Tab-separated table of C-alpha atoms in Angstrom:
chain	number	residue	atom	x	y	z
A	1	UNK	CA	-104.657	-71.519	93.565
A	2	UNK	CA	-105.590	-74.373	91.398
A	3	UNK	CA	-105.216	-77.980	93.281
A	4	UNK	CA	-102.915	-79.497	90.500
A	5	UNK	CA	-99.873	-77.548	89.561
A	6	UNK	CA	-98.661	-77.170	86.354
A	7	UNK	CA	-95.451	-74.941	84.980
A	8	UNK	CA	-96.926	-71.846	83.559
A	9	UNK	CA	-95.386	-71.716	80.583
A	10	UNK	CA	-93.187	-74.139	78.205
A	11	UNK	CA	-91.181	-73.491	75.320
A	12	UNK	CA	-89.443	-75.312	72.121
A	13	UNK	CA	-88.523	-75.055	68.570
A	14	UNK	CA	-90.295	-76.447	65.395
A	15	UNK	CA	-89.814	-80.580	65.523
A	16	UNK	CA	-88.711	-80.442	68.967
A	17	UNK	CA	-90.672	-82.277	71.977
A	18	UNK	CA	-91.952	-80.976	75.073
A	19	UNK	CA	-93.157	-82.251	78.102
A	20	UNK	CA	-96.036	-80.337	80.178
A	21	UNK	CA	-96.080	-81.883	83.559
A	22	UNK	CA	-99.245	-82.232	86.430
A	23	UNK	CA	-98.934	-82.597	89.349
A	24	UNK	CA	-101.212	-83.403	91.993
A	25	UNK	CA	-101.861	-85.442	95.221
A	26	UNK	CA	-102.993	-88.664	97.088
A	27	UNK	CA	-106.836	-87.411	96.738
A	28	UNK	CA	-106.980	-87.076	92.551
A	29	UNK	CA	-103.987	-88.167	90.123
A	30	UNK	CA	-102.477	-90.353	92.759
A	31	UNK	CA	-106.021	-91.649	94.587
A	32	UNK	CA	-105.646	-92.876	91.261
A	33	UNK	CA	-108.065	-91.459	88.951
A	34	UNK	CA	-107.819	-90.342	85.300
A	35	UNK	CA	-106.233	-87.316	84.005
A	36	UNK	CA	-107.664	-85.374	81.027
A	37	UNK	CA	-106.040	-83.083	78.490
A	38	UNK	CA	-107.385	-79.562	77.183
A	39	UNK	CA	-106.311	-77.259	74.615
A	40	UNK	CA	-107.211	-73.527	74.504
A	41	UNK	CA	-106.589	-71.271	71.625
A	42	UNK	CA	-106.971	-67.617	72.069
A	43	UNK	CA	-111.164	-66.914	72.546
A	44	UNK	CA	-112.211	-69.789	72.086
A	45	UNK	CA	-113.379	-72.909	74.783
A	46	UNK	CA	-111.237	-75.612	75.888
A	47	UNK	CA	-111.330	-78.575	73.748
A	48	UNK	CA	-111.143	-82.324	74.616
A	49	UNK	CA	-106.835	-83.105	73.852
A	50	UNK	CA	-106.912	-86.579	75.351
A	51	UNK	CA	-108.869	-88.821	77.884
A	52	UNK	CA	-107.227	-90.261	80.112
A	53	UNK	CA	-109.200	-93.269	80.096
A	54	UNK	CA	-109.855	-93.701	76.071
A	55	UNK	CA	-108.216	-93.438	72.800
A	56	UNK	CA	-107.393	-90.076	72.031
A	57	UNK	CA	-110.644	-88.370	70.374
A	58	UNK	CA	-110.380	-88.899	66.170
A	59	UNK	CA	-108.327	-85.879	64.650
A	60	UNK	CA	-105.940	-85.101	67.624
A	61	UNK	CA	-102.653	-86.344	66.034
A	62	UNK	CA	-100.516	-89.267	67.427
A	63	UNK	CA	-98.009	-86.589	68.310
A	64	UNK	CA	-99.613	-86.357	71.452
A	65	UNK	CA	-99.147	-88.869	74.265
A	66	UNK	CA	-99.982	-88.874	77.679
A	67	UNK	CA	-98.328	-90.462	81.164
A	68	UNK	CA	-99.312	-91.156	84.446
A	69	UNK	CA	-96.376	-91.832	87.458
A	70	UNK	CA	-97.702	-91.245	91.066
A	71	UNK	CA	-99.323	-88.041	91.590
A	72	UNK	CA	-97.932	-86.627	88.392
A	73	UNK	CA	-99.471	-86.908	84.687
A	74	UNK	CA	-97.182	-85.798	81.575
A	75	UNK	CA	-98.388	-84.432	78.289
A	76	UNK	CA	-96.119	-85.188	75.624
A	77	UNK	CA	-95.770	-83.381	72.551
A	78	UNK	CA	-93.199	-84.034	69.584
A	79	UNK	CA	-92.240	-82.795	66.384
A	80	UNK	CA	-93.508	-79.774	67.722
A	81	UNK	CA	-95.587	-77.257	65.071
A	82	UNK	CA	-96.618	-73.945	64.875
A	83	UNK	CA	-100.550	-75.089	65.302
A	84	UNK	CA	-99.277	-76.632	69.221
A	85	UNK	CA	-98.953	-73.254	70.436
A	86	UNK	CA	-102.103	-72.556	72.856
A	87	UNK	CA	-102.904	-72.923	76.235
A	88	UNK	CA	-103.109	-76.784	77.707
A	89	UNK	CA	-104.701	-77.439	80.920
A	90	UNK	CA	-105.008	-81.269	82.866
A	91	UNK	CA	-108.093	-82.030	84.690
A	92	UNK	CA	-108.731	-84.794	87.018
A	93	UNK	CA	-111.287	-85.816	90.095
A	94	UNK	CA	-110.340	-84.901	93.578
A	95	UNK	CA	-112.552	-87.301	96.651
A	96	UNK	CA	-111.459	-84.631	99.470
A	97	UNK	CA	-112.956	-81.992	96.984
A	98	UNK	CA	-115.918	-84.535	95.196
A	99	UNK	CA	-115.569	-82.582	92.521
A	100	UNK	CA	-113.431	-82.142	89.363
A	101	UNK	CA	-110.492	-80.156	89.573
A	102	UNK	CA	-108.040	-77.997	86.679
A	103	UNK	CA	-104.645	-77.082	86.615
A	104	UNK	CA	-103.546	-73.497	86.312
A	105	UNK	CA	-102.220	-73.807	82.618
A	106	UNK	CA	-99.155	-73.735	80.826
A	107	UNK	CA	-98.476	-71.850	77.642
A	108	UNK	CA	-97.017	-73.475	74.996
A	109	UNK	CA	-94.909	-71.528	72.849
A	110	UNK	CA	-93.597	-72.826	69.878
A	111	UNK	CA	-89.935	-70.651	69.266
B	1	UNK	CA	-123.394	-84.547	68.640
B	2	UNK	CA	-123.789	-82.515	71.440
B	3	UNK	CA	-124.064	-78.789	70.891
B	4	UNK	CA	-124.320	-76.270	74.373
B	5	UNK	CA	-125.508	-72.951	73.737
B	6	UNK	CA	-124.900	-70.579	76.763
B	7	UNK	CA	-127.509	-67.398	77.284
B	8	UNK	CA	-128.028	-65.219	79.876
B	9	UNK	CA	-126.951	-60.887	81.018
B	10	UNK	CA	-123.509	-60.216	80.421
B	11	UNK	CA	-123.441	-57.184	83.366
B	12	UNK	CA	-124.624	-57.903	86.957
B	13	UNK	CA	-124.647	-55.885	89.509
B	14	UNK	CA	-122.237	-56.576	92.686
B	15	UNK	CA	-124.417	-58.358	95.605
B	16	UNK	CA	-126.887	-59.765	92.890
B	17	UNK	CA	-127.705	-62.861	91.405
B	18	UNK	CA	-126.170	-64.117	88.271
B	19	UNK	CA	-128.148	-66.469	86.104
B	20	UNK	CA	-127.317	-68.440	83.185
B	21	UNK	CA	-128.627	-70.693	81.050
B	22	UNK	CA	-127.505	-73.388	78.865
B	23	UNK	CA	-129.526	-74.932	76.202
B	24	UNK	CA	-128.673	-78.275	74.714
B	25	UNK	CA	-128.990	-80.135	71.609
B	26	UNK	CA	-128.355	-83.024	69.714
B	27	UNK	CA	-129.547	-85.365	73.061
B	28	UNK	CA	-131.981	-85.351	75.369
B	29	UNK	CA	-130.676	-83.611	79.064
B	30	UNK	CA	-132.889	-86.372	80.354
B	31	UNK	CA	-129.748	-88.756	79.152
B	32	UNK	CA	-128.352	-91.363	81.707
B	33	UNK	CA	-125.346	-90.729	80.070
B	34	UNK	CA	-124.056	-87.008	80.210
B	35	UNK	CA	-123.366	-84.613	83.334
B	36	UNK	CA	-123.977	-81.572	82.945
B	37	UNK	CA	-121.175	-78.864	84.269
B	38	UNK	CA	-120.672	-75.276	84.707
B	39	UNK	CA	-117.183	-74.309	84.663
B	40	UNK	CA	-115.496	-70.241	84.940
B	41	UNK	CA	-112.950	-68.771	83.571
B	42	UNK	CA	-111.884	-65.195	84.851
B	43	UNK	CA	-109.597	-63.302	82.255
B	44	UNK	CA	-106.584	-64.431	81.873
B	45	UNK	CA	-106.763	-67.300	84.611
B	46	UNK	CA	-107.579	-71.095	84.950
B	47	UNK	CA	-110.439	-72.940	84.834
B	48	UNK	CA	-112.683	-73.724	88.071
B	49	UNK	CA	-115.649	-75.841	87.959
B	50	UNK	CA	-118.716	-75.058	89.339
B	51	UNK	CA	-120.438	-77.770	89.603
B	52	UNK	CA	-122.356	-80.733	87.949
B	53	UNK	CA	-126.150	-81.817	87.508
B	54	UNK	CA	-127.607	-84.860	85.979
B	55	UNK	CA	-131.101	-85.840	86.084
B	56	UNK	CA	-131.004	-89.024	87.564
B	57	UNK	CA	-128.550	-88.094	90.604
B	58	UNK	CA	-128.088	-85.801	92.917
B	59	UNK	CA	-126.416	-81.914	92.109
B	60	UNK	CA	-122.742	-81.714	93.450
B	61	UNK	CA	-121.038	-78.073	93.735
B	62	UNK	CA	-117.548	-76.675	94.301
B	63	UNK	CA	-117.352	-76.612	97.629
B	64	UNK	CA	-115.369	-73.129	97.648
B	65	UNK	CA	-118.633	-71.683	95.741
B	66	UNK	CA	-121.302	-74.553	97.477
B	67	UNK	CA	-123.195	-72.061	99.496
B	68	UNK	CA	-123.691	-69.685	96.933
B	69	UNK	CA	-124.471	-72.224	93.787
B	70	UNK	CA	-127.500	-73.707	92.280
B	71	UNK	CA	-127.665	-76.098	89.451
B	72	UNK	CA	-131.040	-76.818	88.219
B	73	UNK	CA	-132.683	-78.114	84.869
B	74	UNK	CA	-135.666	-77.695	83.010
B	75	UNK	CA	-136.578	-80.411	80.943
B	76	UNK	CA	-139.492	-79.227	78.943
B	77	UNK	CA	-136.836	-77.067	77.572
B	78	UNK	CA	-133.849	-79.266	77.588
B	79	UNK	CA	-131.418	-76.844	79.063
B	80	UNK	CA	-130.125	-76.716	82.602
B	81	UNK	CA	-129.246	-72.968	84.818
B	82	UNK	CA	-126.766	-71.912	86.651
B	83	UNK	CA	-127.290	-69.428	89.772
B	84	UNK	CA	-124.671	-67.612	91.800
B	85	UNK	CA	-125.561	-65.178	94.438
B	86	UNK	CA	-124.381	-62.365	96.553
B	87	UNK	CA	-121.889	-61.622	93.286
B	88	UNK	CA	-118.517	-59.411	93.559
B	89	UNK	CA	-116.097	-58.793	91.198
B	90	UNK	CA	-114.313	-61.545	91.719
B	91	UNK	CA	-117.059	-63.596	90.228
B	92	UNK	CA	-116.756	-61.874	86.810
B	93	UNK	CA	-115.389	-64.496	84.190
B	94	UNK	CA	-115.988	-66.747	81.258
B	95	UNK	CA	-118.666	-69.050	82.192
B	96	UNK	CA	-118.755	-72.475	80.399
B	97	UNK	CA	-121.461	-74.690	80.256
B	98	UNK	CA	-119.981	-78.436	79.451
B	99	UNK	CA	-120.712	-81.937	79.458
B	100	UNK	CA	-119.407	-85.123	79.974
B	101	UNK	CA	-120.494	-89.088	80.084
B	102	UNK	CA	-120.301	-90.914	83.529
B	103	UNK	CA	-117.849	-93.338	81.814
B	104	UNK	CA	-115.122	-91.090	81.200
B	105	UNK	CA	-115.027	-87.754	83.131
B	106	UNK	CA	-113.659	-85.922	80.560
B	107	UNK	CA	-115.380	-83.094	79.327
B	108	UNK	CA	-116.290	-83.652	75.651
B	109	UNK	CA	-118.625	-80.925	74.721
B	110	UNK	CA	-118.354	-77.304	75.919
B	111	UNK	CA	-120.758	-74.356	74.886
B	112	UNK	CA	-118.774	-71.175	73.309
B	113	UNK	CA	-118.705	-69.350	76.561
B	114	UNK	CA	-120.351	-66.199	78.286
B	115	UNK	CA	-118.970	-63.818	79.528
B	116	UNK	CA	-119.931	-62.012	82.736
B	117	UNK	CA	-119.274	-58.616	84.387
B	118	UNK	CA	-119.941	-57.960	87.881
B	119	UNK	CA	-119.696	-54.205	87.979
B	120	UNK	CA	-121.803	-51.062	89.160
């Protein structure tokens, strides 16, 4: 069970926006610390969406925005494309754990 | 740039050790500022990290997988290892070797993957 929870799976339609949500506790998003952004295509490693604490890293598209409320962090995505469909996962530091911790995924599929 | 190469058996035997390595380029692992992380991935799951090294601090681990975990680096060959004992299947996944600079926390660089079996 991972210690932030996000929806499995989300959904939308070319040009549309979607919202994957993350939600953890007092002890990581809402201790506060950062919250980092992955992207997973099909065999092949998780790669660096946008940190949390930084610009986002040069070639990830303004399209993508992130938010932080309490113990929940929001991806944003709009004008949604075919190349958004992959796997996204949030990732933040947890004191009670002193470690880093994931969420479980969601699956972004692009209708 | 930082480039992570990860090596090591991709079949283990239940109740064994599983060792990895991960060889780095493009900096020194000697750097003040990159950790150095192992993270899994079993098939068709999340990601769980293992645990962290850097040269200059002390080695933290996952506490579910703490007792079982070792981190360690060798410098004259500028990759660091990961160790898992007492294996099951449960421990067969993706492994990840990945990086990422005390200032941020974010992991920038990950190697292509590995992928281990724990299996008679």
């Amino acid at each position: 069970q991972a210690v932030l929870t996000q929806p499995p799976s989300v959904s939308g339609a070319p040009g549309q926006r979607v919202t994957i949500s993350c939600t953890g506790s007092s002890s990581n998003i809402g201790a506060p610390y950062d919250v980092h952004w992955y992207k997973q295509l099909p065999q092949t490693a998780p790669q660096l969406l946008i940190n949390g604490n930084i610009n986002r890293p040069s070639g990830v598209p303004d399209r993508l925005s992130d938010s932080k409320s309490g113990t929940t962090a929001s991806l944003a995505i709009t004008g949604l494309q075919a190349e958004d469909e992959a796997d996204y996962y949030c990732q933040s530091y947890d004191s009670s754990l002193s470690g880093w911790v994931f969420g479980g995924g969601t699956k972004l599929t692009v209708l | 740039q930082v480039q992570l190469q990860e090596s090591g058996p991709g079949l283990v035997k239940p109740s064994q050790t599983l060792s990895l390595s991960c060889a780095v380029s493009g900096v020194s692992i000697t750097s003040t500022t990159y950790f150095w992380s192992w993270i899994r991935q079993p098939a068709g799951k999340g990601l769980e990290w293992i645990g962290r090294l850097h040269t200059r601090e002390s080695t933290n681990y996952n506490p579910s997988l703490k007792s079982r975990v070792t981190i360690s680096v060798d410098t004259s060959r500028n990759h660091f290892t990961l160790d898992l004992t007492s294996v099951t299947a449960a421990d067969t996944a993706l492994y990840y070797c990945a990086a990422y600079p005390g200032a941020t926390g974010s992991f920038d660089y990950w190697g292509q993957g590995i992928l281990v079996t724990v299996s008679s």
